[in-house]
Amino acid sequence: MDNLHPLESKVLLALAPQPGSPSTLDHLAESTGLEPSQLSMAVEWLLAKSLIAVHAETVAYIASLTPVGEVFFEKYAPIERVLSAAREAGQIGKRLTIQDIQAKEALEPSDVSKAVGTLKKEGAILIVQGGCIESTGRNSPTAEAMRALLQELRSGQRELQTFAEPLRAVLQQHAVKRGNAREPFRVDERVTRSFLLTPTGQEVADQLSRDGVAEEVSQLTPELLKEGAWRTKQFRKYTISLRAPRIAAGKRHPYREFLDLVKLKLVSMGFQEMRGTLVETEFWNMDALFMPQFHPARDIHDVYFVKNPTHAKNIAEPYLTNVTQVHENGAGAGSTGWGYQFDAERAKRLVLRSQGTAVSARRLATSPSVPGKYFSIARCFRYDQVDATHATDFFQVEGIVLGSDITFRTLLGLLNLFAREVAQAKEVKFLPAYFPFTEPSVEMHVRHPKLGWMELGGAGLFRPEVTTPLGVSVPVIAWGLGLDRMAMVALGIHDIRDLFSADLEFIRTMRGSF
Amino acid sequence: MPTIFLQRDDLEALIAGPDETASRISIDQLEQWLMLVKGELKGHNTETGELRIELQDSNRPDLWCCEGIARQIRTKQQGVAMSYPFFKKQKRAAGKLVVAPGLEQVRPYVAACTAIGYRVTASGLAQLIQTQEKLADIFGRKRRTVSIGLYRLAPIIFPVSYDLVKPDDVRFTPLGMETVMTLREILMVHPKGVEYGGIVSGHDRLPILRDAKGQVLSFPPIINSREIGEVQVGDDHLFVEVTGTDLHMVALTLNIFAANLADRGAVIAPVEIQSPVKTAFGKRWHTPIDFGAPRTIPLKAIETALGEALGSKEVTTALKSYGYTVKSAGPKVAVQLPPYRNDLLHTVDVVEDVAISQGYARFAPVMPSQFTVGGLSRLEQMADRVRHLMVGMEFQEIISNIMGSHQDFCTRMRLDGTEWAKVVEVDNVMSLSYSCLRQWITPSLLQVETNSSRAFYPHRMFEVGEVAVPDARADVGSRTITMLGAVIAHAGAHFSEIHSCLDLLLYYLDRSFTLEPVPHPSFLEGRAGRIMLDGRAIGLLGELHPEVLEQWQIGVPAVALELEIDRLLEEV
């Protein structure tokens, strides 16, 4: 009942008033006013739903003119033309052969010979000496029947049964049959079915006539709303279990979403964002971080060097002097220094930033707040073969915390906070670690719900050889989080290169769980 | 930094000590102990007993070997440093090693000793060679500052001379060769000569170690002689020398080797070094040499840094059981490193050793309590606003690598030979695919389009990311700019589509812009505009040139937008 199409309702209602009396399609077309195609569609649906049943099936034979018949009607049938040609010739004392008639009347030889055969049989003509045709003056019943049939069917088709003999016999004789398409008539079989409501159909129809039919519509339109016509409409129900068509959304990159979340966490913990440059001097990338100029990580195989210009114009003072001294003899920082001759030219060498700590070093030199917390999400470059675990450039999340209350224990406290807030980890392990610019140094391992124990980051207290030359006199925590692995798990990928994928379909379908 | 291989039973024997029976150490226990040496167990072959351990501390070369790791663990167990009598001044040296004048210009320093009584085993030899390689390679910067030679002692007649000779004047059979070669030939032909020859290039005389009979020991830092300089399993009389460019690093390296051999049961005898010039050790000194000095540290400094009032007793215990010599004197402690270490630059180094010795778990974490205000930079805030608006206009965000190729950033964009083709290039290129930094975002997005012809259309994508633009006025020769790039690609992609996006974006950001026609080779002529804000160019947009699309093998029209987000912040 719910699923009735408006067409179906119409048919049911047309059948309802005369219970028990069958209706044919013609009747229904009349009473519903539906187009034949709509009607037959509705009837088929109702039959399928067993709301109506076929009451009777009758076969009728319908006679109609063929295109040949149309021509015969215009120019008369060959039999008439043969007969009248014979009569006209007789009146002026001439005799015509079959060929003469054929030429005169421009008829097909087969038509002429068939007509002559019939006329001779009916005694309307005689074949006399020389193959000539002579009118007997008698009528031809076939010719007359032909004329009557052409006349009759010209105005429209008729059921074969309604023709009396001998017309019916002539019609059947001259109807299109297999192998002979040149005939003026055709007889077609037509099945006429009549329909009755089934008991269920009767119920539905009664209900419909009681409740009235709300016209069903597929789309609510502004007009329906404006006119309030929606009140009398029913909205066709959809098959909602079908799969939805695909669309593309405007959306953030899932990896960026992850980084945005990290950013949010850090800001909510009181961290200020810092930014730096992609190209850095060795000074800020390494020297200021107390990495000696002979340190293995400064090798040509670890850092990308810039081609042009190769060197920065200058390094700001007093930092260059301070850092030079601290490398050479530790002066000012209570250190022995590295005990080598610092190369100021090397300090100016331009490199692609290889560690986010460079951003922190610059921040330390530009009057940071005390107490202060800072972070950066900095793109860094390493001289590595690109593979599943190494990208040509990648994000480092790192930062600093300055304060008079900073100690080794507050460092551990901060890392605990990171573990809880950033990695949602409940279990944390601290291991001794080594970084050139911190002492003590810590590596933090957390128990990840999916990965088990994993390294989350490294941290430490900046060496005084780092802070003092940059004008900072309070202890400073330096920290860095290795989040790529966590991000990869959250995004369900196994290759770090996929974080920077160039495949739109992949990016559109990638989603994170974090 | 270095990763080393060692045998589990060898490690167990060394931890137990020469006169004790070794006992099995569980892997869990081992991992605990490895914290003392900042070591991480990277692999464990249960069949062969081989352990793979990564050592982090680049200032502790003494730990880059089985002996060093065992020594640190054993010291912790025993509570005091092991004693090595050979570091004390001894009157009798096993022999002399005489340094010739002129070497101060080439490779000035040498240290040497003899080791008798340890019969070299196969696994012991493997460890000796590994230590030699790791120290020379990483600590010695690929032999430049330090290199090491091991020899059979028996054939060597003292005094040994460390001399300079002309490349064609001396010939010997180097390790790995069958025939006698001159130093010049070694540099040209021998694999080690080719690999390390650069260290001595530019000198017309080269270093050579020979004994009193003129037998060549080695051509440092390149290669040993095959006759004397090939230690084999079963040898129990050894000679060790270290040459290099840094007096203390050379001495330290020999100290490490001497301690290692002593741990394996050898008796170490010093060699007297005679220098033609005065050094920090004088003109004559014995090696191994304990050149460390005590350092006095206020106890308070340690306690303040750790945030824990440990007291003098705990600090003393911690440092002694980590190998230090400690004298406690009221509010101060005098500490000295063992002779195989030289990494005490600052008090903080001692602080860390106290913490490591006691275990980090000894220190309860405390939350930093000082209040700070968090926040994003103005640039990041603007970048985020732009990103959210682009998402609202149904663009998919992309993240690309910043490093790429000139081909992608310039050539494929039809920019070669124009002012637009200026990029930051890398000097030490590893791969042509990664040889410069992008100067704009559009090529990154076209890279995506190239790979995505099968993703259903339309394609709308953007990236907010950093680019580097060469700028002679900038301190570092280039400016890092945060840039918006956007590309729309589909069969009907049209200028007005991207124009509308720009228009709406800048409407919401409340910046009124104008467009000026610009002849830009990446775009169709007459269909590209320069985005002007207060008379300054802040970006570009247009229909990409068909040749650009062809270069990228893109089969649909595409329009692009490029906008400097930094500039949106200016003069507001």
JSON list of N, CA and C in Angstrom, two decimals, chain B residues 266-317:
[
{"chain": "B", "resi": 266, "resn": "ALA", "atom": "N", "xyz": [96.15, -8.97, 29.07]},
{"chain": "B", "resi": 266, "resn": "ALA", "atom": "CA", "xyz": [97.50, -8.61, 28.64]},
{"chain": "B", "resi": 266, "resn": "ALA", "atom": "C", "xyz": [98.17, -7.72, 29.69]},
{"chain": "B", "resi": 267, "resn": "VAL", "atom": "N", "xyz": [99.48, -7.81, 29.74]},
{"chain": "B", "resi": 267, "resn": "VAL", "atom": "CA", "xyz": [100.25, -6.87, 30.56]},
{"chain": "B", "resi": 267, "resn": "VAL", "atom": "C", "xyz": [100.72, -5.76, 29.62]},
{"chain": "B", "resi": 268, "resn": "ILE", "atom": "N", "xyz": [100.39, -4.55, 30.01]},
{"chain": "B", "resi": 268, "resn": "ILE", "atom": "CA", "xyz": [100.70, -3.41, 29.14]},
{"chain": "B", "resi": 268, "resn": "ILE", "atom": "C", "xyz": [102.01, -2.77, 29.60]},
{"chain": "B", "resi": 269, "resn": "ALA", "atom": "N", "xyz": [102.89, -2.54, 28.66]},
{"chain": "B", "resi": 269, "resn": "ALA", "atom": "CA", "xyz": [104.12, -1.81, 28.98]},
{"chain": "B", "resi": 269, "resn": "ALA", "atom": "C", "xyz": [104.15, -0.54, 28.13]},
{"chain": "B", "resi": 270, "resn": "PRO", "atom": "N", "xyz": [104.55, 0.57, 28.73]},
{"chain": "B", "resi": 270, "resn": "PRO", "atom": "CA", "xyz": [104.52, 1.83, 28.00]},
{"chain": "B", "resi": 270, "resn": "PRO", "atom": "C", "xyz": [105.65, 1.94, 26.98]},
{"chain": "B", "resi": 271, "resn": "VAL", "atom": "N", "xyz": [105.49, 2.87, 26.06]},
{"chain": "B", "resi": 271, "resn": "VAL", "atom": "CA", "xyz": [106.54, 3.22, 25.10]},
{"chain": "B", "resi": 271, "resn": "VAL", "atom": "C", "xyz": [106.85, 4.70, 25.33]},
{"chain": "B", "resi": 272, "resn": "GLU", "atom": "N", "xyz": [108.14, 5.02, 25.29]},
{"chain": "B", "resi": 272, "resn": "GLU", "atom": "CA", "xyz": [108.51, 6.42, 25.50]},
{"chain": "B", "resi": 272, "resn": "GLU", "atom": "C", "xyz": [108.47, 7.16, 24.16]},
{"chain": "B", "resi": 273, "resn": "ILE", "atom": "N", "xyz": [107.72, 8.25, 24.13]},
{"chain": "B", "resi": 273, "resn": "ILE", "atom": "CA", "xyz": [107.63, 9.05, 22.91]},
{"chain": "B", "resi": 273, "resn": "ILE", "atom": "C", "xyz": [108.63, 10.19, 23.03]},
{"chain": "B", "resi": 274, "resn": "GLN", "atom": "N", "xyz": [109.42, 10.36, 21.99]},
{"chain": "B", "resi": 274, "resn": "GLN", "atom": "CA", "xyz": [110.37, 11.49, 21.97]},
{"chain": "B", "resi": 274, "resn": "GLN", "atom": "C", "xyz": [109.96, 12.42, 20.84]},
{"chain": "B", "resi": 275, "resn": "SER", "atom": "N", "xyz": [109.62, 13.66, 21.24]},
{"chain": "B", "resi": 275, "resn": "SER", "atom": "CA", "xyz": [109.13, 14.61, 20.25]},
{"chain": "B", "resi": 275, "resn": "SER", "atom": "C", "xyz": [110.18, 15.67, 19.97]},
{"chain": "B", "resi": 276, "resn": "PRO", "atom": "N", "xyz": [110.32, 16.09, 18.73]},
{"chain": "B", "resi": 276, "resn": "PRO", "atom": "CA", "xyz": [111.30, 17.14, 18.43]},
{"chain": "B", "resi": 276, "resn": "PRO", "atom": "C", "xyz": [110.84, 18.50, 18.93]},
{"chain": "B", "resi": 277, "resn": "VAL", "atom": "N", "xyz": [109.54, 18.65, 19.16]},
{"chain": "B", "resi": 277, "resn": "VAL", "atom": "CA", "xyz": [109.02, 19.94, 19.65]},
{"chain": "B", "resi": 277, "resn": "VAL", "atom": "C", "xyz": [108.31, 19.71, 20.96]},
{"chain": "B", "resi": 278, "resn": "LYS", "atom": "N", "xyz": [108.15, 20.79, 21.71]},
{"chain": "B", "resi": 278, "resn": "LYS", "atom": "CA", "xyz": [107.49, 20.69, 23.00]},
{"chain": "B", "resi": 278, "resn": "LYS", "atom": "C", "xyz": [105.98, 20.58, 22.78]},
{"chain": "B", "resi": 279, "resn": "THR", "atom": "N", "xyz": [105.37, 19.63, 23.48]},
{"chain": "B", "resi": 279, "resn": "THR", "atom": "CA", "xyz": [103.91, 19.47, 23.38]},
{"chain": "B", "resi": 279, "resn": "THR", "atom": "C", "xyz": [103.32, 19.70, 24.77]},
{"chain": "B", "resi": 280, "resn": "ALA", "atom": "N", "xyz": [102.01, 19.55, 24.87]},
{"chain": "B", "resi": 280, "resn": "ALA", "atom": "CA", "xyz": [101.35, 19.68, 26.17]},
{"chain": "B", "resi": 280, "resn": "ALA", "atom": "C", "xyz": [101.87, 18.64, 27.15]},
{"chain": "B", "resi": 281, "resn": "PHE", "atom": "N", "xyz": [102.45, 17.55, 26.63]},
{"chain": "B", "resi": 281, "resn": "PHE", "atom": "CA", "xyz": [103.01, 16.51, 27.49]},
{"chain": "B", "resi": 281, "resn": "PHE", "atom": "C", "xyz": [104.52, 16.68, 27.63]},
{"chain": "B", "resi": 282, "resn": "GLY", "atom": "N", "xyz": [105.11, 17.73, 27.10]},
{"chain": "B", "resi": 282, "resn": "GLY", "atom": "CA", "xyz": [106.55, 17.94, 27.14]},
{"chain": "B", "resi": 282, "resn": "GLY", "atom": "C", "xyz": [107.20, 17.43, 25.87]},
{"chain": "B", "resi": 283, "resn": "LYS", "atom": "N", "xyz": [108.52, 17.10, 25.94]},
{"chain": "B", "resi": 283, "resn": "LYS", "atom": "CA", "xyz": [109.22, 16.58, 24.76]},
{"chain": "B", "resi": 283, "resn": "LYS", "atom": "C", "xyz": [109.40, 15.06, 24.84]},
{"chain": "B", "resi": 284, "resn": "ARG", "atom": "N", "xyz": [109.31, 14.53, 26.07]},
{"chain": "B", "resi": 284, "resn": "ARG", "atom": "CA", "xyz": [109.41, 13.08, 26.25]},
{"chain": "B", "resi": 284, "resn": "ARG", "atom": "C", "xyz": [108.32, 12.65, 27.21]},
{"chain": "B", "resi": 285, "resn": "TRP", "atom": "N", "xyz": [107.59, 11.66, 26.85]},
{"chain": "B", "resi": 285, "resn": "TRP", "atom": "CA", "xyz": [106.56, 11.16, 27.77]},
{"chain": "B", "resi": 285, "resn": "TRP", "atom": "C", "xyz": [106.26, 9.69, 27.47]},
{"chain": "B", "resi": 286, "resn": "HIS", "atom": "N", "xyz": [105.68, 9.05, 28.45]},
{"chain": "B", "resi": 286, "resn": "HIS", "atom": "CA", "xyz": [105.30, 7.65, 28.26]},
{"chain": "B", "resi": 286, "resn": "HIS", "atom": "C", "xyz": [103.84, 7.57, 27.85]},
{"chain": "B", "resi": 287, "resn": "THR", "atom": "N", "xyz": [103.57, 6.66, 26.97]},
{"chain": "B", "resi": 287, "resn": "THR", "atom": "CA", "xyz": [102.16, 6.35, 26.67]},
{"chain": "B", "resi": 287, "resn": "THR", "atom": "C", "xyz": [101.97, 4.88, 26.99]},
{"chain": "B", "resi": 288, "resn": "PRO", "atom": "N", "xyz": [100.79, 4.46, 27.47]},
{"chain": "B", "resi": 288, "resn": "PRO", "atom": "CA", "xyz": [99.60, 5.23, 27.83]},
{"chain": "B", "resi": 288, "resn": "PRO", "atom": "C", "xyz": [99.89, 6.31, 28.88]},
{"chain": "B", "resi": 289, "resn": "ILE", "atom": "N", "xyz": [99.09, 7.36, 28.89]},
{"chain": "B", "resi": 289, "resn": "ILE", "atom": "CA", "xyz": [99.30, 8.46, 29.80]},
{"chain": "B", "resi": 289, "resn": "ILE", "atom": "C", "xyz": [97.95, 8.92, 30.37]},
{"chain": "B", "resi": 290, "resn": "ASP", "atom": "N", "xyz": [97.93, 9.11, 31.67]},
{"chain": "B", "resi": 290, "resn": "ASP", "atom": "CA", "xyz": [96.72, 9.63, 32.29]},
{"chain": "B", "resi": 290, "resn": "ASP", "atom": "C", "xyz": [96.85, 11.14, 32.33]},
{"chain": "B", "resi": 291, "resn": "PHE", "atom": "N", "xyz": [96.23, 11.81, 31.37]},
{"chain": "B", "resi": 291, "resn": "PHE", "atom": "CA", "xyz": [96.40, 13.27, 31.27]},
{"chain": "B", "resi": 291, "resn": "PHE", "atom": "C", "xyz": [95.24, 14.04, 31.89]},
{"chain": "B", "resi": 292, "resn": "GLY", "atom": "N", "xyz": [94.32, 13.33, 32.53]},
{"chain": "B", "resi": 292, "resn": "GLY", "atom": "CA", "xyz": [93.19, 14.01, 33.15]},
{"chain": "B", "resi": 292, "resn": "GLY", "atom": "C", "xyz": [93.63, 14.75, 34.40]},
{"chain": "B", "resi": 293, "resn": "ALA", "atom": "N", "xyz": [92.76, 15.65, 34.84]},
{"chain": "B", "resi": 293, "resn": "ALA", "atom": "CA", "xyz": [93.05, 16.41, 36.06]},
{"chain": "B", "resi": 293, "resn": "ALA", "atom": "C", "xyz": [91.80, 16.44, 36.90]},
{"chain": "B", "resi": 294, "resn": "PRO", "atom": "N", "xyz": [91.96, 16.49, 38.23]},
{"chain": "B", "resi": 294, "resn": "PRO", "atom": "CA", "xyz": [90.76, 16.57, 39.07]},
{"chain": "B", "resi": 294, "resn": "PRO", "atom": "C", "xyz": [90.04, 17.90, 38.87]},
{"chain": "B", "resi": 295, "resn": "ARG", "atom": "N", "xyz": [88.76, 17.86, 39.05]},
{"chain": "B", "resi": 295, "resn": "ARG", "atom": "CA", "xyz": [87.95, 19.06, 38.89]},
{"chain": "B", "resi": 295, "resn": "ARG", "atom": "C", "xyz": [87.09, 19.18, 40.14]},
{"chain": "B", "resi": 296, "resn": "THR", "atom": "N", "xyz": [87.06, 20.37, 40.69]},
{"chain": "B", "resi": 296, "resn": "THR", "atom": "CA", "xyz": [86.31, 20.57, 41.92]},
{"chain": "B", "resi": 296, "resn": "THR", "atom": "C", "xyz": [84.96, 21.17, 41.60]},
{"chain": "B", "resi": 297, "resn": "ILE", "atom": "N", "xyz": [83.94, 20.53, 42.11]},
{"chain": "B", "resi": 297, "resn": "ILE", "atom": "CA", "xyz": [82.57, 20.93, 41.77]},
{"chain": "B", "resi": 297, "resn": "ILE", "atom": "C", "xyz": [81.78, 21.13, 43.05]},
{"chain": "B", "resi": 298, "resn": "PRO", "atom": "N", "xyz": [81.04, 22.24, 43.16]},
{"chain": "B", "resi": 298, "resn": "PRO", "atom": "CA", "xyz": [80.17, 22.39, 44.34]},
{"chain": "B", "resi": 298, "resn": "PRO", "atom": "C", "xyz": [79.08, 21.33, 44.29]},
{"chain": "B", "resi": 299, "resn": "LEU", "atom": "N", "xyz": [78.90, 20.67, 45.39]},
{"chain": "B", "resi": 299, "resn": "LEU", "atom": "CA", "xyz": [77.85, 19.65, 45.49]},
{"chain": "B", "resi": 299, "resn": "LEU", "atom": "C", "xyz": [76.49, 20.24, 45.11]},
{"chain": "B", "resi": 300, "resn": "LYS", "atom": "N", "xyz": [76.33, 21.49, 45.51]},
{"chain": "B", "resi": 300, "resn": "LYS", "atom": "CA", "xyz": [75.08, 22.21, 45.28]},
{"chain": "B", "resi": 300, "resn": "LYS", "atom": "C", "xyz": [74.76, 22.26, 43.77]},
{"chain": "B", "resi": 301, "resn": "ALA", "atom": "N", "xyz": [75.80, 22.45, 42.95]},
{"chain": "B", "resi": 301, "resn": "ALA", "atom": "CA", "xyz": [75.58, 22.56, 41.50]},
{"chain": "B", "resi": 301, "resn": "ALA", "atom": "C", "xyz": [74.95, 21.28, 40.95]},
{"chain": "B", "resi": 302, "resn": "ILE", "atom": "N", "xyz": [75.41, 20.16, 41.48]},
{"chain": "B", "resi": 302, "resn": "ILE", "atom": "CA", "xyz": [74.86, 18.87, 41.04]},
{"chain": "B", "resi": 302, "resn": "ILE", "atom": "C", "xyz": [73.42, 18.73, 41.51]},
{"chain": "B", "resi": 303, "resn": "GLU", "atom": "N", "xyz": [73.20, 19.07, 42.78]},
{"chain": "B", "resi": 303, "resn": "GLU", "atom": "CA", "xyz": [71.86, 18.91, 43.35]},
{"chain": "B", "resi": 303, "resn": "GLU", "atom": "C", "xyz": [70.85, 19.84, 42.68]},
{"chain": "B", "resi": 304, "resn": "THR", "atom": "N", "xyz": [71.28, 21.07, 42.41]},
{"chain": "B", "resi": 304, "resn": "THR", "atom": "CA", "xyz": [70.37, 22.03, 41.78]},
{"chain": "B", "resi": 304, "resn": "THR", "atom": "C", "xyz": [69.97, 21.57, 40.38]},
{"chain": "B", "resi": 305, "resn": "ALA", "atom": "N", "xyz": [70.96, 21.12, 39.64]},
{"chain": "B", "resi": 305, "resn": "ALA", "atom": "CA", "xyz": [70.67, 20.69, 38.27]},
{"chain": "B", "resi": 305, "resn": "ALA", "atom": "C", "xyz": [69.73, 19.49, 38.25]},
{"chain": "B", "resi": 306, "resn": "LEU", "atom": "N", "xyz": [69.91, 18.59, 39.19]},
{"chain": "B", "resi": 306, "resn": "LEU", "atom": "CA", "xyz": [69.07, 17.39, 39.21]},
{"chain": "B", "resi": 306, "resn": "LEU", "atom": "C", "xyz": [67.74, 17.63, 39.90]},
{"chain": "B", "resi": 307, "resn": "GLY", "atom": "N", "xyz": [67.67, 18.69, 40.71]},
{"chain": "B", "resi": 307, "resn": "GLY", "atom": "CA", "xyz": [66.42, 18.97, 41.42]},
{"chain": "B", "resi": 307, "resn": "GLY", "atom": "C", "xyz": [66.19, 18.03, 42.56]},
{"chain": "B", "resi": 308, "resn": "GLU", "atom": "N", "xyz": [67.28, 17.52, 43.13]},
{"chain": "B", "resi": 308, "resn": "GLU", "atom": "CA", "xyz": [67.18, 16.50, 44.18]},
{"chain": "B", "resi": 308, "resn": "GLU", "atom": "C", "xyz": [68.37, 16.66, 45.13]},
{"chain": "B", "resi": 309, "resn": "ALA", "atom": "N", "xyz": [68.10, 16.80, 46.41]},
{"chain": "B", "resi": 309, "resn": "ALA", "atom": "CA", "xyz": [69.18, 16.95, 47.39]},
{"chain": "B", "resi": 309, "resn": "ALA", "atom": "C", "xyz": [69.76, 15.57, 47.71]},
{"chain": "B", "resi": 310, "resn": "LEU", "atom": "N", "xyz": [70.72, 15.15, 46.89]},
{"chain": "B", "resi": 310, "resn": "LEU", "atom": "CA", "xyz": [71.25, 13.78, 47.03]},
{"chain": "B", "resi": 310, "resn": "LEU", "atom": "C", "xyz": [72.17, 13.65, 48.22]},
{"chain": "B", "resi": 311, "resn": "GLY", "atom": "N", "xyz": [72.88, 14.71, 48.55]},
{"chain": "B", "resi": 311, "resn": "GLY", "atom": "CA", "xyz": [73.87, 14.62, 49.61]},
{"chain": "B", "resi": 311, "resn": "GLY", "atom": "C", "xyz": [75.20, 14.12, 49.09]},
{"chain": "B", "resi": 312, "resn": "SER", "atom": "N", "xyz": [76.24, 14.43, 49.81]},
{"chain": "B", "resi": 312, "resn": "SER", "atom": "CA", "xyz": [77.60, 14.14, 49.35]},
{"chain": "B", "resi": 312, "resn": "SER", "atom": "C", "xyz": [77.83, 12.64, 49.24]},
{"chain": "B", "resi": 313, "resn": "LYS", "atom": "N", "xyz": [77.22, 11.87, 50.12]},
{"chain": "B", "resi": 313, "resn": "LYS", "atom": "CA", "xyz": [77.48, 10.44, 50.13]},
{"chain": "B", "resi": 313, "resn": "LYS", "atom": "C", "xyz": [76.94, 9.76, 48.87]},
{"chain": "B", "resi": 314, "resn": "GLU", "atom": "N", "xyz": [75.71, 10.11, 48.55]},
{"chain": "B", "resi": 314, "resn": "GLU", "atom": "CA", "xyz": [75.12, 9.46, 47.36]},
{"chain": "B", "resi": 314, "resn": "GLU", "atom": "C", "xyz": [75.85, 9.89, 46.08]},
{"chain": "B", "resi": 315, "resn": "VAL", "atom": "N", "xyz": [76.22, 11.17, 46.02]},
{"chain": "B", "resi": 315, "resn": "VAL", "atom": "CA", "xyz": [76.94, 11.65, 44.84]},
{"chain": "B", "resi": 315, "resn": "VAL", "atom": "C", "xyz": [78.28, 10.91, 44.71]},
{"chain": "B", "resi": 316, "resn": "THR", "atom": "N", "xyz": [78.97, 10.78, 45.82]},
{"chain": "B", "resi": 316, "resn": "THR", "atom": "CA", "xyz": [80.27, 10.10, 45.79]},
{"chain": "B", "resi": 316, "resn": "THR", "atom": "C", "xyz": [80.12, 8.65, 45.34]},
{"chain": "B", "resi": 317, "resn": "THR", "atom": "N", "xyz": [79.13, 7.97, 45.94]},
{"chain": "B", "resi": 317, "resn": "THR", "atom": "CA", "xyz": [78.90, 6.58, 45.58]},
{"chain": "B", "resi": 317, "resn": "THR", "atom": "C", "xyz": [78.56, 6.45, 44.10]}
]
